[in-house]
PDB file of C-alpha atoms in Angstrom:
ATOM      1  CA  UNK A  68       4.541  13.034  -2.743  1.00 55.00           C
ATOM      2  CA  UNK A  69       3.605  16.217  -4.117  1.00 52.00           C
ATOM      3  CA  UNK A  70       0.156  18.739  -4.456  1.00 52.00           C
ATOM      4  CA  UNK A  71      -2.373  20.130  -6.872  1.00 42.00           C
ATOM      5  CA  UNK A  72      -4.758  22.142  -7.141  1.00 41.00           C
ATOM      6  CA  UNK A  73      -8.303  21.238  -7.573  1.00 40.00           C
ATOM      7  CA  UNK A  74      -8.550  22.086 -11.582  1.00 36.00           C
ATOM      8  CA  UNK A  75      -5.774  18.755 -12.077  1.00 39.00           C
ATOM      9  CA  UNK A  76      -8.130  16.288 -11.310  1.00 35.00           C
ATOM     10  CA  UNK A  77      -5.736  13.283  -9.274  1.00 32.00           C
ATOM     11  CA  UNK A  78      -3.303  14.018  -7.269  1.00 39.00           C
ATOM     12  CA  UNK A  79      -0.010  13.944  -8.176  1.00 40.00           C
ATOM     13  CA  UNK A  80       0.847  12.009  -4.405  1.00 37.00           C
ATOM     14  CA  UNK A  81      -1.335   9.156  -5.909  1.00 34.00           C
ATOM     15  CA  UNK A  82      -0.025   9.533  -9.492  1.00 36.00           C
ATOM     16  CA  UNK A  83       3.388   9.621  -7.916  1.00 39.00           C
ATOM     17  CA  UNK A  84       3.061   6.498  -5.957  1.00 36.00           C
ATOM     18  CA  UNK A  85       1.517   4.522  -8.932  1.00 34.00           C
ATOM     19  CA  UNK A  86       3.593   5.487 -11.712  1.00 33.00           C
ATOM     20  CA  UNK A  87       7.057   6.971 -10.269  1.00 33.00           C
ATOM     21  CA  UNK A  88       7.362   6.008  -6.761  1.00 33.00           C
ATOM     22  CA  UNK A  89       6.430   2.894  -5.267  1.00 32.00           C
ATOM     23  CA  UNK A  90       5.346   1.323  -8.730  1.00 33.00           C
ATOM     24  CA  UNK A  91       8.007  -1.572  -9.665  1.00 33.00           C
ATOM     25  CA  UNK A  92       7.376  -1.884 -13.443  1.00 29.00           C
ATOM     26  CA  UNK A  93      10.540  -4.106 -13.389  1.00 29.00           C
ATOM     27  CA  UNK A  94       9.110  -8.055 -12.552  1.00 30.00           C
ATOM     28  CA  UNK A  95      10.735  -9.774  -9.816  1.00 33.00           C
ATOM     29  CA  UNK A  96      10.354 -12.433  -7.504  1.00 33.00           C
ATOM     30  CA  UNK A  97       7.971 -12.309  -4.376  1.00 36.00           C
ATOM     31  CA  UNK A  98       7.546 -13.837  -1.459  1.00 37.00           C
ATOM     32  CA  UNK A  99       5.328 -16.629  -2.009  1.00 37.00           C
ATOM     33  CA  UNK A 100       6.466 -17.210  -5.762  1.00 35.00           C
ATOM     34  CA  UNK A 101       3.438 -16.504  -7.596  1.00 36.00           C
ATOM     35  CA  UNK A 102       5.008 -15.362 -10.394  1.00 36.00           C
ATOM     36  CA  UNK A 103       6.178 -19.202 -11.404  1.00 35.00           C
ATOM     37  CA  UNK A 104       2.270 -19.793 -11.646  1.00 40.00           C
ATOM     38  CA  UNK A 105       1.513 -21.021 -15.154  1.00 44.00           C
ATOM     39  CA  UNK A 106       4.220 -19.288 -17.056  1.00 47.00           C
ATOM     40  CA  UNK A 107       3.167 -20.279 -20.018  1.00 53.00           C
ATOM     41  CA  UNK A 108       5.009 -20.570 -23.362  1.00 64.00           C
ATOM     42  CA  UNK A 109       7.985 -18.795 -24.393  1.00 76.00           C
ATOM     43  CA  UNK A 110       5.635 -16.668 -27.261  1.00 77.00           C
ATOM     44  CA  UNK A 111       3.228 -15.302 -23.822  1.00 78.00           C
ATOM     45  CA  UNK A 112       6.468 -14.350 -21.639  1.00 86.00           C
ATOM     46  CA  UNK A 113       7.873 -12.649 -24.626  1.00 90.00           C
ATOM     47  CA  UNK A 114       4.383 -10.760 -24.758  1.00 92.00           C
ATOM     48  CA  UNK A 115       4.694  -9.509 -21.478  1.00 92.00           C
ATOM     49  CA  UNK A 116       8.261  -8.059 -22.004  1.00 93.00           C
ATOM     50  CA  UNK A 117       6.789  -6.424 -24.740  1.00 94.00           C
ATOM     51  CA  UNK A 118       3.993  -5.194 -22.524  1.00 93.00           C
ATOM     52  CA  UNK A 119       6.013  -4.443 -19.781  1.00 92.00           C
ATOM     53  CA  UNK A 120       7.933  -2.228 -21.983  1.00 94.00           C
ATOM     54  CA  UNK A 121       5.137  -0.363 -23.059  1.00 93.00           C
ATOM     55  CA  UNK A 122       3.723   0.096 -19.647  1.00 93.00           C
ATOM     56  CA  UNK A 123       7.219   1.274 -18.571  1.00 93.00           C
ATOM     57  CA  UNK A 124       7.135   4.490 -21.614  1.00 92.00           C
ATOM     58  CA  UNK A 125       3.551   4.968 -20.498  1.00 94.00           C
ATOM     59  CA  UNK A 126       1.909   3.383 -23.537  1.00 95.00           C
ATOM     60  CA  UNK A 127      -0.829   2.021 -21.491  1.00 95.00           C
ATOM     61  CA  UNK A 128      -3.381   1.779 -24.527  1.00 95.00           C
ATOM     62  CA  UNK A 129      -0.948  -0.606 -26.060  1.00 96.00           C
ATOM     63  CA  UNK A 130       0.459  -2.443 -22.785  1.00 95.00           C
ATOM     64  CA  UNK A 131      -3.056  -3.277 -21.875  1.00 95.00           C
ATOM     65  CA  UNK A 132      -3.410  -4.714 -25.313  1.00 95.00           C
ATOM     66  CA  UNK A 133      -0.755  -7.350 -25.068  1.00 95.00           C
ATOM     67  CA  UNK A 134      -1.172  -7.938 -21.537  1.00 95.00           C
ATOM     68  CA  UNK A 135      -5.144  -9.389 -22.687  1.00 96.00           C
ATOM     69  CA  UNK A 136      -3.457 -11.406 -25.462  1.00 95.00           C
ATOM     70  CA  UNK A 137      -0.857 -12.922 -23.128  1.00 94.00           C
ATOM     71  CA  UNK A 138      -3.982 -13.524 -20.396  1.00 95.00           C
ATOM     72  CA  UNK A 139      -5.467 -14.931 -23.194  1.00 95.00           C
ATOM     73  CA  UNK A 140      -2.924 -17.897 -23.735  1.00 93.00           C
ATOM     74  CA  UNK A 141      -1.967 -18.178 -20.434  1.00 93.00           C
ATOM     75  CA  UNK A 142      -4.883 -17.423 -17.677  1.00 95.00           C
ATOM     76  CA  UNK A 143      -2.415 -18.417 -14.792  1.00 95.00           C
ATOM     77  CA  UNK A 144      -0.495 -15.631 -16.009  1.00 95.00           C
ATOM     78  CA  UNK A 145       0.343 -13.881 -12.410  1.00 96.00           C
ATOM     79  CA  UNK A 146       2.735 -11.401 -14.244  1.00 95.00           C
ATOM     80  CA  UNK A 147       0.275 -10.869 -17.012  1.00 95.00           C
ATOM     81  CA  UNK A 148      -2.875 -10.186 -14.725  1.00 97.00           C
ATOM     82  CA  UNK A 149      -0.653  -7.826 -12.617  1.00 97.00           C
ATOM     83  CA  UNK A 150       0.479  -6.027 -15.425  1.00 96.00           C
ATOM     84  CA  UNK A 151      -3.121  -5.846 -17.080  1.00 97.00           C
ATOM     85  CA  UNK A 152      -3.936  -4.691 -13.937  1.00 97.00           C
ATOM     86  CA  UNK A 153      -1.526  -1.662 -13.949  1.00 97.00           C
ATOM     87  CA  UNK A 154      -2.242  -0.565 -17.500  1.00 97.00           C
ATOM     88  CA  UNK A 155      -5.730  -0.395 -16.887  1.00 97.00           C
ATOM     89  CA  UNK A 156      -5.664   1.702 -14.393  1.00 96.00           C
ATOM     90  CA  UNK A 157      -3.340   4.144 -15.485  1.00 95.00           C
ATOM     91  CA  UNK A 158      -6.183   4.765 -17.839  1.00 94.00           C
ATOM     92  CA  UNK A 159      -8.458   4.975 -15.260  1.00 95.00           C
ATOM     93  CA  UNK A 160     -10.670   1.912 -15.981  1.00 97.00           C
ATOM     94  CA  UNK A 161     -10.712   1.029 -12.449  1.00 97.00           C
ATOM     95  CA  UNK A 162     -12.978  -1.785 -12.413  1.00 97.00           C
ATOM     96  CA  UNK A 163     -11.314  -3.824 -15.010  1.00 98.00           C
ATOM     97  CA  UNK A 164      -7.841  -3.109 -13.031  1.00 98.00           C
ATOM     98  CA  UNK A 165      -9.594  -4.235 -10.016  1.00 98.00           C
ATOM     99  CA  UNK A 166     -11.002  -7.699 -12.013  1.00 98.00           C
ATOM    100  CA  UNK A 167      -7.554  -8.049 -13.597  1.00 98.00           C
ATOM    101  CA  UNK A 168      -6.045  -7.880 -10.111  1.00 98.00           C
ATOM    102  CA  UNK A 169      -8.739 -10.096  -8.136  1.00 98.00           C
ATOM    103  CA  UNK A 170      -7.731 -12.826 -10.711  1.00 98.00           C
ATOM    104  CA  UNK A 171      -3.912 -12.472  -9.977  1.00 98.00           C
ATOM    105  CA  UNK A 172      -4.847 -12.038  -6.190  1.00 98.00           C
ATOM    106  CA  UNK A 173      -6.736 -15.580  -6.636  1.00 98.00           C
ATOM    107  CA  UNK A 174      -3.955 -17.117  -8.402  1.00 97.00           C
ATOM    108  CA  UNK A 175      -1.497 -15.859  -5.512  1.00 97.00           C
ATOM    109  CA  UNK A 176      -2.839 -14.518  -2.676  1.00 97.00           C
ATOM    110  CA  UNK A 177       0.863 -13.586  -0.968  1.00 97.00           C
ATOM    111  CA  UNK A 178       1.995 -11.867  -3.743  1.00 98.00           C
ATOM    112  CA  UNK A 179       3.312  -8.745  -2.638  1.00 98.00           C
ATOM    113  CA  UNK A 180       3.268  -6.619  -5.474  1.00 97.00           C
ATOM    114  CA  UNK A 181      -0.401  -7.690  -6.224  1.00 98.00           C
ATOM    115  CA  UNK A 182      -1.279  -6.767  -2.923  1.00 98.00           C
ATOM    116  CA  UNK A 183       0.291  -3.529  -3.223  1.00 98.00           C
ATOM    117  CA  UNK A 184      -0.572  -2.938  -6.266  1.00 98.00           C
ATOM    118  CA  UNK A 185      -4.443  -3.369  -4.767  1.00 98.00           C
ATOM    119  CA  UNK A 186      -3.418  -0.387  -2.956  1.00 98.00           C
ATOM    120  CA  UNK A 187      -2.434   1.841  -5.033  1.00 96.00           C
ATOM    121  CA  UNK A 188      -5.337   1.269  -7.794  1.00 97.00           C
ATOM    122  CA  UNK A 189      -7.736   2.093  -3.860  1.00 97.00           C
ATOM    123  CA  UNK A 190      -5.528   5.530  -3.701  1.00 95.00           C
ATOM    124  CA  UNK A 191      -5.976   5.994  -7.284  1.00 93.00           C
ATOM    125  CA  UNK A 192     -10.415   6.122  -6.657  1.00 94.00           C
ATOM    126  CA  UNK A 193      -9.329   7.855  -3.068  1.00 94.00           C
ATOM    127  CA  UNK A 194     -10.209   4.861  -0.981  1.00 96.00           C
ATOM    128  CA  UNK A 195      -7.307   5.186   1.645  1.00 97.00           C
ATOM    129  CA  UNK A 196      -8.611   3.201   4.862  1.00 97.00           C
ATOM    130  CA  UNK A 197      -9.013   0.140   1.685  1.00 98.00           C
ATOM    131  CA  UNK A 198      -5.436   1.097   0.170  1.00 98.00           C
ATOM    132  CA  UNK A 199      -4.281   0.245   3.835  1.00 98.00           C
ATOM    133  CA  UNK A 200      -5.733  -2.846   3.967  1.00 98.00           C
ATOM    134  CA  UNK A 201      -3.972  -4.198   1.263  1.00 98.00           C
ATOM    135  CA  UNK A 202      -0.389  -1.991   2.628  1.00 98.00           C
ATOM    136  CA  UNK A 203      -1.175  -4.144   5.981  1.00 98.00           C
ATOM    137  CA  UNK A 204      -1.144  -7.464   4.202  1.00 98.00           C
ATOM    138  CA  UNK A 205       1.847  -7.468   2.062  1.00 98.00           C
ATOM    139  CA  UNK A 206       3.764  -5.861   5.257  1.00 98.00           C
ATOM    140  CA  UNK A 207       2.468  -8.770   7.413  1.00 98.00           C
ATOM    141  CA  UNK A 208       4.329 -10.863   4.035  1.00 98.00           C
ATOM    142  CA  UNK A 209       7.122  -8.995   3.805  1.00 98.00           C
ATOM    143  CA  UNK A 210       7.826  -6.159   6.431  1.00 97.00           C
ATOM    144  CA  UNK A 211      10.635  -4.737   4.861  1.00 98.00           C
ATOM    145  CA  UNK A 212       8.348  -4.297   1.490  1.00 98.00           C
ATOM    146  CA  UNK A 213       9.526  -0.377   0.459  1.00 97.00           C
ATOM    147  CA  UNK A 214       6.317   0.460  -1.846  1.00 97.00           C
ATOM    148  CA  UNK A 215       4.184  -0.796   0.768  1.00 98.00           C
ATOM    149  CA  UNK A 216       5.603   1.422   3.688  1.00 98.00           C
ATOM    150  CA  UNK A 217       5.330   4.169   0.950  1.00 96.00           C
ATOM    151  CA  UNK A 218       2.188   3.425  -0.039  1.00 97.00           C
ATOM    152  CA  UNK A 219       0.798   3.391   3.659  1.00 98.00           C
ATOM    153  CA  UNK A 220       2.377   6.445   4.518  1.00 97.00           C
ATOM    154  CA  UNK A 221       0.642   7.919   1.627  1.00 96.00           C
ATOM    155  CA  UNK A 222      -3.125   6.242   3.102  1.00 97.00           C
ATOM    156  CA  UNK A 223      -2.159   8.223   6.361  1.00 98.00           C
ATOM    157  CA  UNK A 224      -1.467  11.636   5.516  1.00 97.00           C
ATOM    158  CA  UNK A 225      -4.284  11.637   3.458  1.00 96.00           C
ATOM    159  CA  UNK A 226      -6.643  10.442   6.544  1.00 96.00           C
ATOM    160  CA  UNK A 227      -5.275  13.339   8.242  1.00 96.00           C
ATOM    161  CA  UNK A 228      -3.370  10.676  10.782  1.00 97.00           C
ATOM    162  CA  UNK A 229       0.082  12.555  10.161  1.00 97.00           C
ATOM    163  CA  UNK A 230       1.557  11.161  13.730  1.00 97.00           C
ATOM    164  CA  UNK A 231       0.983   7.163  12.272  1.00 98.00           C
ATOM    165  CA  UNK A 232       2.520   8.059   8.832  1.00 98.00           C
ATOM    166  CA  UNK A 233       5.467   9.297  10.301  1.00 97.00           C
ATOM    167  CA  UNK A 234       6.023   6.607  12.107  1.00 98.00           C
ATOM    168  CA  UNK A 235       5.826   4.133   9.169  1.00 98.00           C
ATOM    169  CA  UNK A 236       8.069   6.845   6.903  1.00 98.00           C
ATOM    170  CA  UNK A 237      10.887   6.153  10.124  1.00 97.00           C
ATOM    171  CA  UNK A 238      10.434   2.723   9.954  1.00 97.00           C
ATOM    172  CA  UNK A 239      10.976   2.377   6.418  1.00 98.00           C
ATOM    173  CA  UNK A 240      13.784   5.236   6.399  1.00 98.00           C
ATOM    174  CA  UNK A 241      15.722   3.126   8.872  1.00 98.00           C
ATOM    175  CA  UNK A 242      15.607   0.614   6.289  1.00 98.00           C
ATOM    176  CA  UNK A 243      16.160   2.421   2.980  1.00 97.00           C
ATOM    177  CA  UNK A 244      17.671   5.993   4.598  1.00 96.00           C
ATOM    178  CA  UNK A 245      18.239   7.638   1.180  1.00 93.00           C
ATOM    179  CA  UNK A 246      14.923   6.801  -0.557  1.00 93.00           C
ATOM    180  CA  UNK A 247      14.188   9.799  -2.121  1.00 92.00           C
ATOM    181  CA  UNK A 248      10.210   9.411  -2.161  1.00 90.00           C
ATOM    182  CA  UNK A 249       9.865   8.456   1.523  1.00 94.00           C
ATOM    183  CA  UNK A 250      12.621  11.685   2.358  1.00 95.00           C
ATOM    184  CA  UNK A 251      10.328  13.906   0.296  1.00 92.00           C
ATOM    185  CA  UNK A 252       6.867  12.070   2.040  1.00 94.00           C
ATOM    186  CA  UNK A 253       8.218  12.300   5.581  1.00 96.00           C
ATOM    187  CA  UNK A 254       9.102  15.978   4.693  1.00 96.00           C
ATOM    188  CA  UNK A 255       5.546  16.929   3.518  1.00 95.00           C
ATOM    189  CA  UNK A 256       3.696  14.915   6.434  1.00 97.00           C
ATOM    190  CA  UNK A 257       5.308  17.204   9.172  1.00 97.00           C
ATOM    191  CA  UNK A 258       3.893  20.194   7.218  1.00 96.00           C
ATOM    192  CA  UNK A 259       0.309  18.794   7.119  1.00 95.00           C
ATOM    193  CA  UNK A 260       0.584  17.939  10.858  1.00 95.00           C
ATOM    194  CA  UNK A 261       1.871  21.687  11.720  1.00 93.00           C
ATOM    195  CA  UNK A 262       5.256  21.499  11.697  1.00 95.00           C
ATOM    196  CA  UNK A 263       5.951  23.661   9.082  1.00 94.00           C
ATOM    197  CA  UNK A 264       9.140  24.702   9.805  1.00 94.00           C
ATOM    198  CA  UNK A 265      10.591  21.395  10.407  1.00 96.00           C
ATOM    199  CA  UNK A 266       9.014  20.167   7.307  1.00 96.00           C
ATOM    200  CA  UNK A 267      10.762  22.925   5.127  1.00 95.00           C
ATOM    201  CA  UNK A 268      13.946  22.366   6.360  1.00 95.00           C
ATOM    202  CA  UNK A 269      14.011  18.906   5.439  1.00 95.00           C
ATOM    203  CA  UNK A 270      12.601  19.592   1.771  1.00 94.00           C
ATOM    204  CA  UNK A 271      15.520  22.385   1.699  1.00 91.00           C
ATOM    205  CA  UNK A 272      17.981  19.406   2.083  1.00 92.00           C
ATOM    206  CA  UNK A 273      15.831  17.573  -0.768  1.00 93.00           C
ATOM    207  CA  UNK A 274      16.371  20.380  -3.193  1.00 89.00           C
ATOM    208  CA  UNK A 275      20.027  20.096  -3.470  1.00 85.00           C
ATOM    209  CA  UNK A 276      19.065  17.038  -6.033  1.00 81.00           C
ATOM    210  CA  UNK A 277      18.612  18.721  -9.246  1.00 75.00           C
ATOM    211  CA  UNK A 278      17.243  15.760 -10.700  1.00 78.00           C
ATOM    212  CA  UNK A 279      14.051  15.832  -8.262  1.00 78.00           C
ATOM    213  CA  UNK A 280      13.546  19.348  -7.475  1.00 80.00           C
ATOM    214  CA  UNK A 281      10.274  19.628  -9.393  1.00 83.00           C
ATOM    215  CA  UNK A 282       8.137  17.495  -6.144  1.00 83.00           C
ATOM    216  CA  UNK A 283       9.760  18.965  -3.469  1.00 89.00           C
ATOM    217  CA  UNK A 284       9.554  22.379  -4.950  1.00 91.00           C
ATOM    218  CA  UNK A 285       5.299  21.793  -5.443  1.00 91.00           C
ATOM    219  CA  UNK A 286       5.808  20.747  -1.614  1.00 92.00           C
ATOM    220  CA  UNK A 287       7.097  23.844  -0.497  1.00 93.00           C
ATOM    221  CA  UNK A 288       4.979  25.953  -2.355  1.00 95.00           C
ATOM    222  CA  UNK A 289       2.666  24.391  -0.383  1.00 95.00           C
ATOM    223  CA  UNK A 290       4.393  24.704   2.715  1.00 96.00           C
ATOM    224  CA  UNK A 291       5.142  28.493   2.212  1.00 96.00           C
ATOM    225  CA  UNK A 292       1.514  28.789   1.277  1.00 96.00           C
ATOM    226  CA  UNK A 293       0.023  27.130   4.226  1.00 96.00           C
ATOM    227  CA  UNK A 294       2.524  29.728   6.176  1.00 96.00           C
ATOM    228  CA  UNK A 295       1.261  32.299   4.543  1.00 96.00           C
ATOM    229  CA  UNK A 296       4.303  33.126   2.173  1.00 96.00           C
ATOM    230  CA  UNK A 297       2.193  33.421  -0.792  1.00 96.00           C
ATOM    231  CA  UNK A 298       5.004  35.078  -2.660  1.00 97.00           C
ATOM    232  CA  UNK A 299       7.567  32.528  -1.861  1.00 96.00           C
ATOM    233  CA  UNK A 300       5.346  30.107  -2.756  1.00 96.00           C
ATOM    234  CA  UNK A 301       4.064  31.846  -6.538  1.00 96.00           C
ATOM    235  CA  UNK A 302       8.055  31.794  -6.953  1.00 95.00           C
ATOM    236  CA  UNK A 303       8.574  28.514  -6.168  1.00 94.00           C
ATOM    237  CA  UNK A 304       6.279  27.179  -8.434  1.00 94.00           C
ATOM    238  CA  UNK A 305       7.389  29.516 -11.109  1.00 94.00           C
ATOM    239  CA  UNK A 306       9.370  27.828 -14.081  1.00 86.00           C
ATOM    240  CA  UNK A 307       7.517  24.723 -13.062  1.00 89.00           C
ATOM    241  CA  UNK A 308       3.869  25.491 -13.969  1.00 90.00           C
ATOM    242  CA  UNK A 309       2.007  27.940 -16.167  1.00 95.00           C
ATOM    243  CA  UNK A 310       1.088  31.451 -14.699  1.00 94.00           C
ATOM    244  CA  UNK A 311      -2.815  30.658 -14.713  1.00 95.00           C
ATOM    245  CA  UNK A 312      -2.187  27.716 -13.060  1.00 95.00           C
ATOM    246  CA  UNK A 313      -0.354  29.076 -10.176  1.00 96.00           C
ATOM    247  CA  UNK A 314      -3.061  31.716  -9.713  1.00 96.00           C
ATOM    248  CA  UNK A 315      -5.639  28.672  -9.494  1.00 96.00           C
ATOM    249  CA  UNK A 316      -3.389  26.465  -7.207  1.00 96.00           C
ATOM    250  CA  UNK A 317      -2.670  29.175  -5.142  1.00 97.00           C
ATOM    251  CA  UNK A 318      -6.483  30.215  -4.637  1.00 97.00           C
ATOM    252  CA  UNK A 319      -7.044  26.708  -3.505  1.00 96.00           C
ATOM    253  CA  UNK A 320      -4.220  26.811  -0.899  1.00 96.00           C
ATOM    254  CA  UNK A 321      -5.887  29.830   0.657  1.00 96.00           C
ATOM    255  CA  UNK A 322      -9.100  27.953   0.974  1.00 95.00           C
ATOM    256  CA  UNK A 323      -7.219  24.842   2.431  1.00 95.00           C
ATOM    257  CA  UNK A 324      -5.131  27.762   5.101  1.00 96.00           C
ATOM    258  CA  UNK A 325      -8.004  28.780   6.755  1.00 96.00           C
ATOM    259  CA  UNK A 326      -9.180  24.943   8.105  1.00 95.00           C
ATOM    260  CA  UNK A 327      -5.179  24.417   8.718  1.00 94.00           C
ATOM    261  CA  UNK A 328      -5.382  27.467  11.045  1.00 95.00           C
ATOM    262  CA  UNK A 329      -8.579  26.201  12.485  1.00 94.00           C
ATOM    263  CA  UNK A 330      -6.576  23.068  13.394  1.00 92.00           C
ATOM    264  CA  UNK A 331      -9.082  20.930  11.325  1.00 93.00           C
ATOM    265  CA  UNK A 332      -7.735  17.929   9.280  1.00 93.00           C
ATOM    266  CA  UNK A 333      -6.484  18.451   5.231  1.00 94.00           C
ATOM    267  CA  UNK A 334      -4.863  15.803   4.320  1.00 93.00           C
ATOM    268  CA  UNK A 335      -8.242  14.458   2.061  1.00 90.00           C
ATOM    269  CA  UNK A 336      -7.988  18.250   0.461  1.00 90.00           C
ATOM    270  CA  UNK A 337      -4.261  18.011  -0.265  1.00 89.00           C
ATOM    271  CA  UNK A 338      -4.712  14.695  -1.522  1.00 81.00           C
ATOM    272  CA  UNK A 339      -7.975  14.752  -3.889  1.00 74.00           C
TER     273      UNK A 339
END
């Protein structure tokens, strides 16, 4: 999960967790096989490859398309709901994703990745205590579910109840110990809960990945900023994002610093 300032509109922990992180695009089976629910014909399935595709380059416009058309000829579609679901609201038309996601729900109401998907599209409006709601059911499906641990994690930093989302970031490292996004979560929760120094060593270990250094270097900017290293952090976010933009983001830290030194709770400031 990663931070930004309050000129970037959502956060990039949500966008993170529904696009990069915890967001399967790849359709598998689930626990209570809801995806065998009307298939359909051959000519819908091949629509939602096609739509799945699209959804996976981040043409939602066009995914959302062809997910209504295979919804269309095949209403017990769970795939196609699910993925109608996903492209709507990457493009923010959260209502629809929820209606597109009530009617897979309906059609299969174990379905993990609907259920988690619920979550993330509550994250995505800021809703965390209803994002874990729907973490907490498919976890009482499927325990070991990795983009539901995430995705609760996520729900409880952003409360500000650092202590519980550690505990579910161990749980589910135990399981999956070299998951990059619940390394880099568990990393930036023991900053927001004052453990700065803990938390930067474990995002120093992160950064030896040159493939994901971009997140964990926005978490330590944060981190340094929080600690008052405003330098270290303008550095570390240098290369990364555009002068003016670091002078914004780095403004906003310095408002969220002085309710971190008060001891008060940020997580809903980090995350918004």
């Amino acid at each position: 999960m990663s931070c930004r300032g309050p000129a970037e509109g959502t956060s990039t922990v949500i966008r993170n967790a529904l696009l990069t992180v915890t967001l399967c695009l790849a359709v598998g089976g689930c626990a209570d096989g809801g995806f065998s629910i009307g298939a359909g014909s051959s000519s819908t399935r091949n629509t939602e490859k096609v739509a799945d595709a699209a959804l996976g380059v981040g043409d939602y416009t066009e995914a959302a398309r062809l997910y209504e058309r295979a919804v269309a000829t095949s209403p017990r579609s769970v795939e196609a709901w699910l993925g109608l679901g996903r492209a709507y609201g990457a493009t923010g038309q959260f209502i629809r994703a929820q209606n597109a996601l009530a009617a897979a729900q309906k059609l299969a109401p174990r379905n993990t990745e609907v259920l988690v998907e619920l979550g993330h599209l509550q994250l995505s409006q800021m809703h965390p205590r209803d994002a874990l709601a729907y973490y907490d059911k498919a976890l009482a499906v499927d325990g070991r579910n990795k983009a539901a641990l995430t995705g609760k994690g996520v729900a409880l930093d952003y409360l500000s109840r650092h202590g519980e989302a550690q505990q579910v970031y161990q749980q589910a490292l135990a399981l999956y110990p070299t998951d990059f996004p619940l390394l880099s979560d568990d990393a930036l929760s023991h900053v927001l809960s004052g453990n700065i120094g803990e938390g930067i060593r474990l995002m120093e270990q992160l950064l030896r990945d040159p493939t994901k250094g971009r997140t964990v270097r926005a978490n330590m900017a944060l981190a340094y900023a929080l600690d008052g290293r405003e330098a270290d952090a303008r550095a570390m976010m240098s290369g990364d994002v555009a002068p003016d933009e670091i002078n914004r983001t780095l403004a906003y830290y310095r408002q969220i610093r002085k309710d971190y030194l008060a001891g008060k709770p940020i997580g809903y400031l980090v995350f918004r």
